[in-house]
Coordinates of N, CA, C and O and ligand atoms in Angstrom, one line a residue:
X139 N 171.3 318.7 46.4 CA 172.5 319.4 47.0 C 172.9 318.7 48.3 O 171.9 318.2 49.0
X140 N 174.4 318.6 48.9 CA 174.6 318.3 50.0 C 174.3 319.4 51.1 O 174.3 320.6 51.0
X141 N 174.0 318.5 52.2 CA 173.5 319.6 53.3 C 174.2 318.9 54.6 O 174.4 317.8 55.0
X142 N 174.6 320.2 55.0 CA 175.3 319.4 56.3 C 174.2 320.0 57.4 O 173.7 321.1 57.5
X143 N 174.0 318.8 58.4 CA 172.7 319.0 59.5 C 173.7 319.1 60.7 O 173.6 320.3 60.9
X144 N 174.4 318.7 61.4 CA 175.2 319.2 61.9 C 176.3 317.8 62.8 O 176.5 316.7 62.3
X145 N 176.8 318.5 64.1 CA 178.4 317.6 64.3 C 177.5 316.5 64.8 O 176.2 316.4 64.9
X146 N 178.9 315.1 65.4 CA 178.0 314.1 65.9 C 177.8 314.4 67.3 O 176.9 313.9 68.1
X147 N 179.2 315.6 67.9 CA 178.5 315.4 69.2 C 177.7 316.4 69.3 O 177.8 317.1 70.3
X148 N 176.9 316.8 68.5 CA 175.6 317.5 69.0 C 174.2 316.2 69.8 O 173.4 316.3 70.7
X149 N 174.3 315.7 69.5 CA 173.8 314.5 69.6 C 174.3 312.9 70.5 O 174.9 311.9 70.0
X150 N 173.8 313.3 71.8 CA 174.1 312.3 72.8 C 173.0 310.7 71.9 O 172.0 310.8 71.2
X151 N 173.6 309.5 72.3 CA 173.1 308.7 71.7 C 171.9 308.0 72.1 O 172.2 307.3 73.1
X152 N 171.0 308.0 71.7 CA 169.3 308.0 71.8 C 168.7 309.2 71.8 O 167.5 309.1 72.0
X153 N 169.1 310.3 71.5 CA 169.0 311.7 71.5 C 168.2 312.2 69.9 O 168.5 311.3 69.0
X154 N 167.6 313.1 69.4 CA 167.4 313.5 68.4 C 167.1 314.8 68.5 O 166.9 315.4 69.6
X155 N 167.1 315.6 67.1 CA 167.2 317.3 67.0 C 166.5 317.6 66.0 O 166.0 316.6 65.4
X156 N 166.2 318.5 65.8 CA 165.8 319.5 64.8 C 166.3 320.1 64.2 O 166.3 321.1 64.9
X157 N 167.1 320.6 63.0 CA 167.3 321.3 62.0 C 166.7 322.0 60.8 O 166.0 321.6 59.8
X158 N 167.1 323.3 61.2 CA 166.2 324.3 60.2 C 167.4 324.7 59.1 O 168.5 324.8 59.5
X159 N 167.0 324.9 57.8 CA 167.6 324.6 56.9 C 166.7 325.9 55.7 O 165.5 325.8 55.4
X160 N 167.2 326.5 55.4 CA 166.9 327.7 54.4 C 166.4 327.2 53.1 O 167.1 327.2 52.1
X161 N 165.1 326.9 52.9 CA 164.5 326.0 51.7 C 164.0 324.9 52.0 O 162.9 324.6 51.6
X162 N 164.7 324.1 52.8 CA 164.2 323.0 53.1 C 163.0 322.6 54.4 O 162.9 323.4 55.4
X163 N 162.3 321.6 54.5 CA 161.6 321.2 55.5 C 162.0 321.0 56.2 O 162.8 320.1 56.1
X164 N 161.7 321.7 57.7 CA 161.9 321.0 59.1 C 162.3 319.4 59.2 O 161.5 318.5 59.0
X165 N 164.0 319.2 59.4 CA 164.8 318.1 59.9 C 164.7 317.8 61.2 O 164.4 318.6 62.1
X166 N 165.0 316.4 61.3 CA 164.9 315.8 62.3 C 165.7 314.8 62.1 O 165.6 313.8 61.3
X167 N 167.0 315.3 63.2 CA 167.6 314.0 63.0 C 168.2 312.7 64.2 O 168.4 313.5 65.2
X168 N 168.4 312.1 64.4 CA 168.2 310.8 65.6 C 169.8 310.3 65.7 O 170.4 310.3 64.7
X169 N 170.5 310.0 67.1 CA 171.2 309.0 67.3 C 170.6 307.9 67.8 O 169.7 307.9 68.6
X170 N 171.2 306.8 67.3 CA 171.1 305.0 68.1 C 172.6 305.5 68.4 O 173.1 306.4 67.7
X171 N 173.4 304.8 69.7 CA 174.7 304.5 69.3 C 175.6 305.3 68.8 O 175.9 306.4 69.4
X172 N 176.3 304.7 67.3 CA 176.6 305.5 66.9 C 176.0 305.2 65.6 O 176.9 304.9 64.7
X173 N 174.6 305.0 65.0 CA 174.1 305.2 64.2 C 173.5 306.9 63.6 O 172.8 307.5 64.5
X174 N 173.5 307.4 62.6 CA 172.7 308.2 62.6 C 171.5 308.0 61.5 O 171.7 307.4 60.5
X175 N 170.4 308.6 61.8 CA 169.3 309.2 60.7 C 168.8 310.1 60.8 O 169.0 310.7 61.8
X176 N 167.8 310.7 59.6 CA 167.4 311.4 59.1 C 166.1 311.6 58.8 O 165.8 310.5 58.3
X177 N 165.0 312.4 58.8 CA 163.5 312.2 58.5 C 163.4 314.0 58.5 O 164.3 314.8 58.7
X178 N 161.9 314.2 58.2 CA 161.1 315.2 57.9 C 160.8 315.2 59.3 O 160.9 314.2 60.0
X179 N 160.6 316.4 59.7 CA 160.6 316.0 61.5 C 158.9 316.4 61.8 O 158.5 316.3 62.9
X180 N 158.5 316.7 61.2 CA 156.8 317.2 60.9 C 156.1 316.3 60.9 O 156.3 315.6 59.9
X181 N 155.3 315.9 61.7 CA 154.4 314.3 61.8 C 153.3 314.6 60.2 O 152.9 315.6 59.6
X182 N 153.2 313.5 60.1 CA 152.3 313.5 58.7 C 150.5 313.4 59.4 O 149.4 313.6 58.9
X183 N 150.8 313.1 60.3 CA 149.0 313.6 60.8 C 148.7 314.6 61.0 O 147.7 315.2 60.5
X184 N 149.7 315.2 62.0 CA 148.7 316.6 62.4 C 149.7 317.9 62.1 O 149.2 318.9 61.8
X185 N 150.9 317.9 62.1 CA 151.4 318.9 62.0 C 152.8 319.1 63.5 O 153.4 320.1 63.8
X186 N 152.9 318.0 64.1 CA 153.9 318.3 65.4 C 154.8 317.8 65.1 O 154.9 316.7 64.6
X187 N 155.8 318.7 65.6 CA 156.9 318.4 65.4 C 157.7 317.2 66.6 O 157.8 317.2 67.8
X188 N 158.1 316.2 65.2 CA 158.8 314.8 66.5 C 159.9 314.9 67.2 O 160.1 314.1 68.2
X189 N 160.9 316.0 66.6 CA 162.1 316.3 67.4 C 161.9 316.8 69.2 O 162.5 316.5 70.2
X190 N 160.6 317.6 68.9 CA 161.0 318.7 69.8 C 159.5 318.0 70.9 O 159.5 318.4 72.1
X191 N 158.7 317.4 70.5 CA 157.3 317.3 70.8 C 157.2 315.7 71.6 O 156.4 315.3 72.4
X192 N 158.4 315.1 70.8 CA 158.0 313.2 70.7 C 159.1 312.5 71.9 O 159.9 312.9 72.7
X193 N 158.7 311.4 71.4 CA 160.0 310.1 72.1 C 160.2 309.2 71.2 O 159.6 308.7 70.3
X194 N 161.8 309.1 71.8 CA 162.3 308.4 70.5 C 162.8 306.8 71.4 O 163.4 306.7 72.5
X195 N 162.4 305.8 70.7 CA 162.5 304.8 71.4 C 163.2 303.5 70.9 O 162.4 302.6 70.5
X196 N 164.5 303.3 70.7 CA 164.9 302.5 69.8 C 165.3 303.2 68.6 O 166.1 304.1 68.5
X197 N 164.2 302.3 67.3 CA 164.1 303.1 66.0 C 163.3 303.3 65.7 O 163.0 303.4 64.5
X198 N 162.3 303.8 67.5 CA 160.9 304.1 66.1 C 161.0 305.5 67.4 O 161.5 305.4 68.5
X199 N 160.4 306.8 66.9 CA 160.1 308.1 67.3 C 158.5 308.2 67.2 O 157.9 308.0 66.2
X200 N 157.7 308.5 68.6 CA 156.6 308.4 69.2 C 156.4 310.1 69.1 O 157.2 310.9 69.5
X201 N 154.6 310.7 68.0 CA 154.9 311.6 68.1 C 153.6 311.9 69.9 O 152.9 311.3 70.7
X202 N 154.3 313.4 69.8 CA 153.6 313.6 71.6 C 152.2 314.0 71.6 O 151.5 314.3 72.5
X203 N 151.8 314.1 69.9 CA 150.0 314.8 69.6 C 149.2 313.6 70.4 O 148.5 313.5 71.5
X204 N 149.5 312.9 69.5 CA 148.5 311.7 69.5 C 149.4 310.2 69.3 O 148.9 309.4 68.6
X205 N 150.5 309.9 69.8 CA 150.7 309.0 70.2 C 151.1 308.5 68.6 O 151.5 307.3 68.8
X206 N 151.3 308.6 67.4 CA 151.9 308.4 66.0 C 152.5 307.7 66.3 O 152.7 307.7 67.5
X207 N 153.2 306.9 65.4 CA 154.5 305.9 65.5 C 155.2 305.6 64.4 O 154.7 304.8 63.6
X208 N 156.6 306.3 64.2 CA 157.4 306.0 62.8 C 158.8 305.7 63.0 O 159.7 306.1 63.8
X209 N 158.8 304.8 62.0 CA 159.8 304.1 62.3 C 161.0 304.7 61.5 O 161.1 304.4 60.3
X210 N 162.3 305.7 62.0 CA 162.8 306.7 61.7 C 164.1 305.5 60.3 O 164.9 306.2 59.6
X211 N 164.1 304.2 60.3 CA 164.7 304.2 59.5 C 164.4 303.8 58.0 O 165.3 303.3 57.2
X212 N 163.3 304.1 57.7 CA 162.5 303.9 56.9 C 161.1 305.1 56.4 O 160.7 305.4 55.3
X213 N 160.6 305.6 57.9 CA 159.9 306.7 57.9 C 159.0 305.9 57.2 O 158.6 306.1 56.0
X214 N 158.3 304.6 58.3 CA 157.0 304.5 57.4 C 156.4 304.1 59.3 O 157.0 303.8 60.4
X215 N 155.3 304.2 58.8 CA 154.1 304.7 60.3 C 154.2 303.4 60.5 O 154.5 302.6 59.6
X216 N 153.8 303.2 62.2 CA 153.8 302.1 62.5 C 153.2 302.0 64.1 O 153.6 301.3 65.1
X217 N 152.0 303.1 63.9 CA 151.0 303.0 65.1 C 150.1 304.4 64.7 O 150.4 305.6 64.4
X218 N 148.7 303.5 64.9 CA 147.8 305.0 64.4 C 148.1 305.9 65.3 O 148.7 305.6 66.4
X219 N 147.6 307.1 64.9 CA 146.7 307.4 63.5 C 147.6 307.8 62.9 O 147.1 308.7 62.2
X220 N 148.7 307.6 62.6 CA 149.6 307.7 61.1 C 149.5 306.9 60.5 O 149.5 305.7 61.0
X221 N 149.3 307.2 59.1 CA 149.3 306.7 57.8 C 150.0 306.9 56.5 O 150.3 306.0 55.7
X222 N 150.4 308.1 56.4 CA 151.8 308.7 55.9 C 152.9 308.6 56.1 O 153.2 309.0 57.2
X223 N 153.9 308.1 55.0 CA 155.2 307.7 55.8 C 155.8 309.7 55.6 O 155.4 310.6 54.9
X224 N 156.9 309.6 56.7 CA 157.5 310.3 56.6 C 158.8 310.2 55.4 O 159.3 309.2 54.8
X225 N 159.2 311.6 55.2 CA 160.4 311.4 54.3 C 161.5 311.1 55.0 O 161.8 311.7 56.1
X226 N 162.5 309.8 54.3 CA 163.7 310.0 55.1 C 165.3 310.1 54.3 O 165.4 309.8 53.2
X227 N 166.2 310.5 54.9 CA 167.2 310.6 54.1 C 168.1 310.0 54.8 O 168.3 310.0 56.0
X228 N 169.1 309.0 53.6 CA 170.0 308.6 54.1 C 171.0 309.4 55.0 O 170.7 310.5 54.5
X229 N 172.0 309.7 56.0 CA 172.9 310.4 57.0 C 174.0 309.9 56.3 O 173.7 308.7 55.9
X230 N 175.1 310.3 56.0 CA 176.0 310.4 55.8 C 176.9 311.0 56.8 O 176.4 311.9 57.5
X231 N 178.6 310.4 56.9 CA 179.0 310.7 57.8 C 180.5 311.2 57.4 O 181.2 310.3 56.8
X232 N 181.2 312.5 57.5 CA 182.5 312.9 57.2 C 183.0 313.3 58.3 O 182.8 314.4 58.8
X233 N 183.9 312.4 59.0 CA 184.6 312.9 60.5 C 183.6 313.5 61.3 O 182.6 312.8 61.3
X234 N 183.6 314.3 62.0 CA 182.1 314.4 63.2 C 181.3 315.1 62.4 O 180.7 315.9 63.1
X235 N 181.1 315.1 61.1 CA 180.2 315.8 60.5 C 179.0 314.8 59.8 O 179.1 313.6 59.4
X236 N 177.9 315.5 59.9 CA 176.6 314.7 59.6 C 176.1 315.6 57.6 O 176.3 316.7 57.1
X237 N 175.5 314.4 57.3 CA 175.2 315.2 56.0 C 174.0 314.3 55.4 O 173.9 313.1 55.9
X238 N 173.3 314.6 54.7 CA 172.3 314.4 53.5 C 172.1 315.4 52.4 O 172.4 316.6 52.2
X239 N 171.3 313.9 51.2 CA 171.9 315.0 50.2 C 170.4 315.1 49.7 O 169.6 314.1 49.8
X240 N 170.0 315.9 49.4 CA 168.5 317.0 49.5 C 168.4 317.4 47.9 O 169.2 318.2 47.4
X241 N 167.3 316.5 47.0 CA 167.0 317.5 45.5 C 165.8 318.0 45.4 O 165.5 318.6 44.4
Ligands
FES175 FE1 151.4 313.2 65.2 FE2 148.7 313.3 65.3 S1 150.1 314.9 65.0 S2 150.0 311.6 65.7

């Protein structure tokens, strides 16, 4: 299903959020610019959340547990102790609206 995560200016650019979503897993989603993405915002090691917990540096988002490292446009680790990539979803974009589509 389509999901709208929300507008673009919610999101100043290098900025990222959190979205809770009724069924689905804790989102997390990132500006570059004016790029957007998309991931599972739940670190795959321990359980912290990278929106709300981490730094986001470029394109990769540092979680704040233990120092994790994923690279948000691909959602694959890329500094221990992660080893699980995260899930990520393409962002889609309709006028200042943000979207992914979620099965
Ligand atoms: Fe994220 Fe450990 S919980 S690196």
């Amino acid at each position: 299903r389509r999901i709208r995560l929300c507008s673009t200016d919610e999101l100043e650019p290098g900025a990222m959020k959190s979205v809770d979503i009724d069924g689905l897993p804790r989102l997390a989603v990132y500006r570059l610019g004016n790029e957007f993405y998309c991931s599972e915002d739940t670190c795959t090691h321990g359980g912290s959340s990278l929106s709300d917990e981490g730094d986001l540096a470029g394109y990769v988002v540092e979680c704040g547990l233990h120092s994790g490292k994923f690279d948000i446009r691909t959602g694959e680790p890329c500094a221990p102790p992660c080893t699980e990539p995260l899930r990520t979803f393409p962002v889609q974009r309709a006028g200042d609206d943000l979207y992914i589509d979620f099965d």
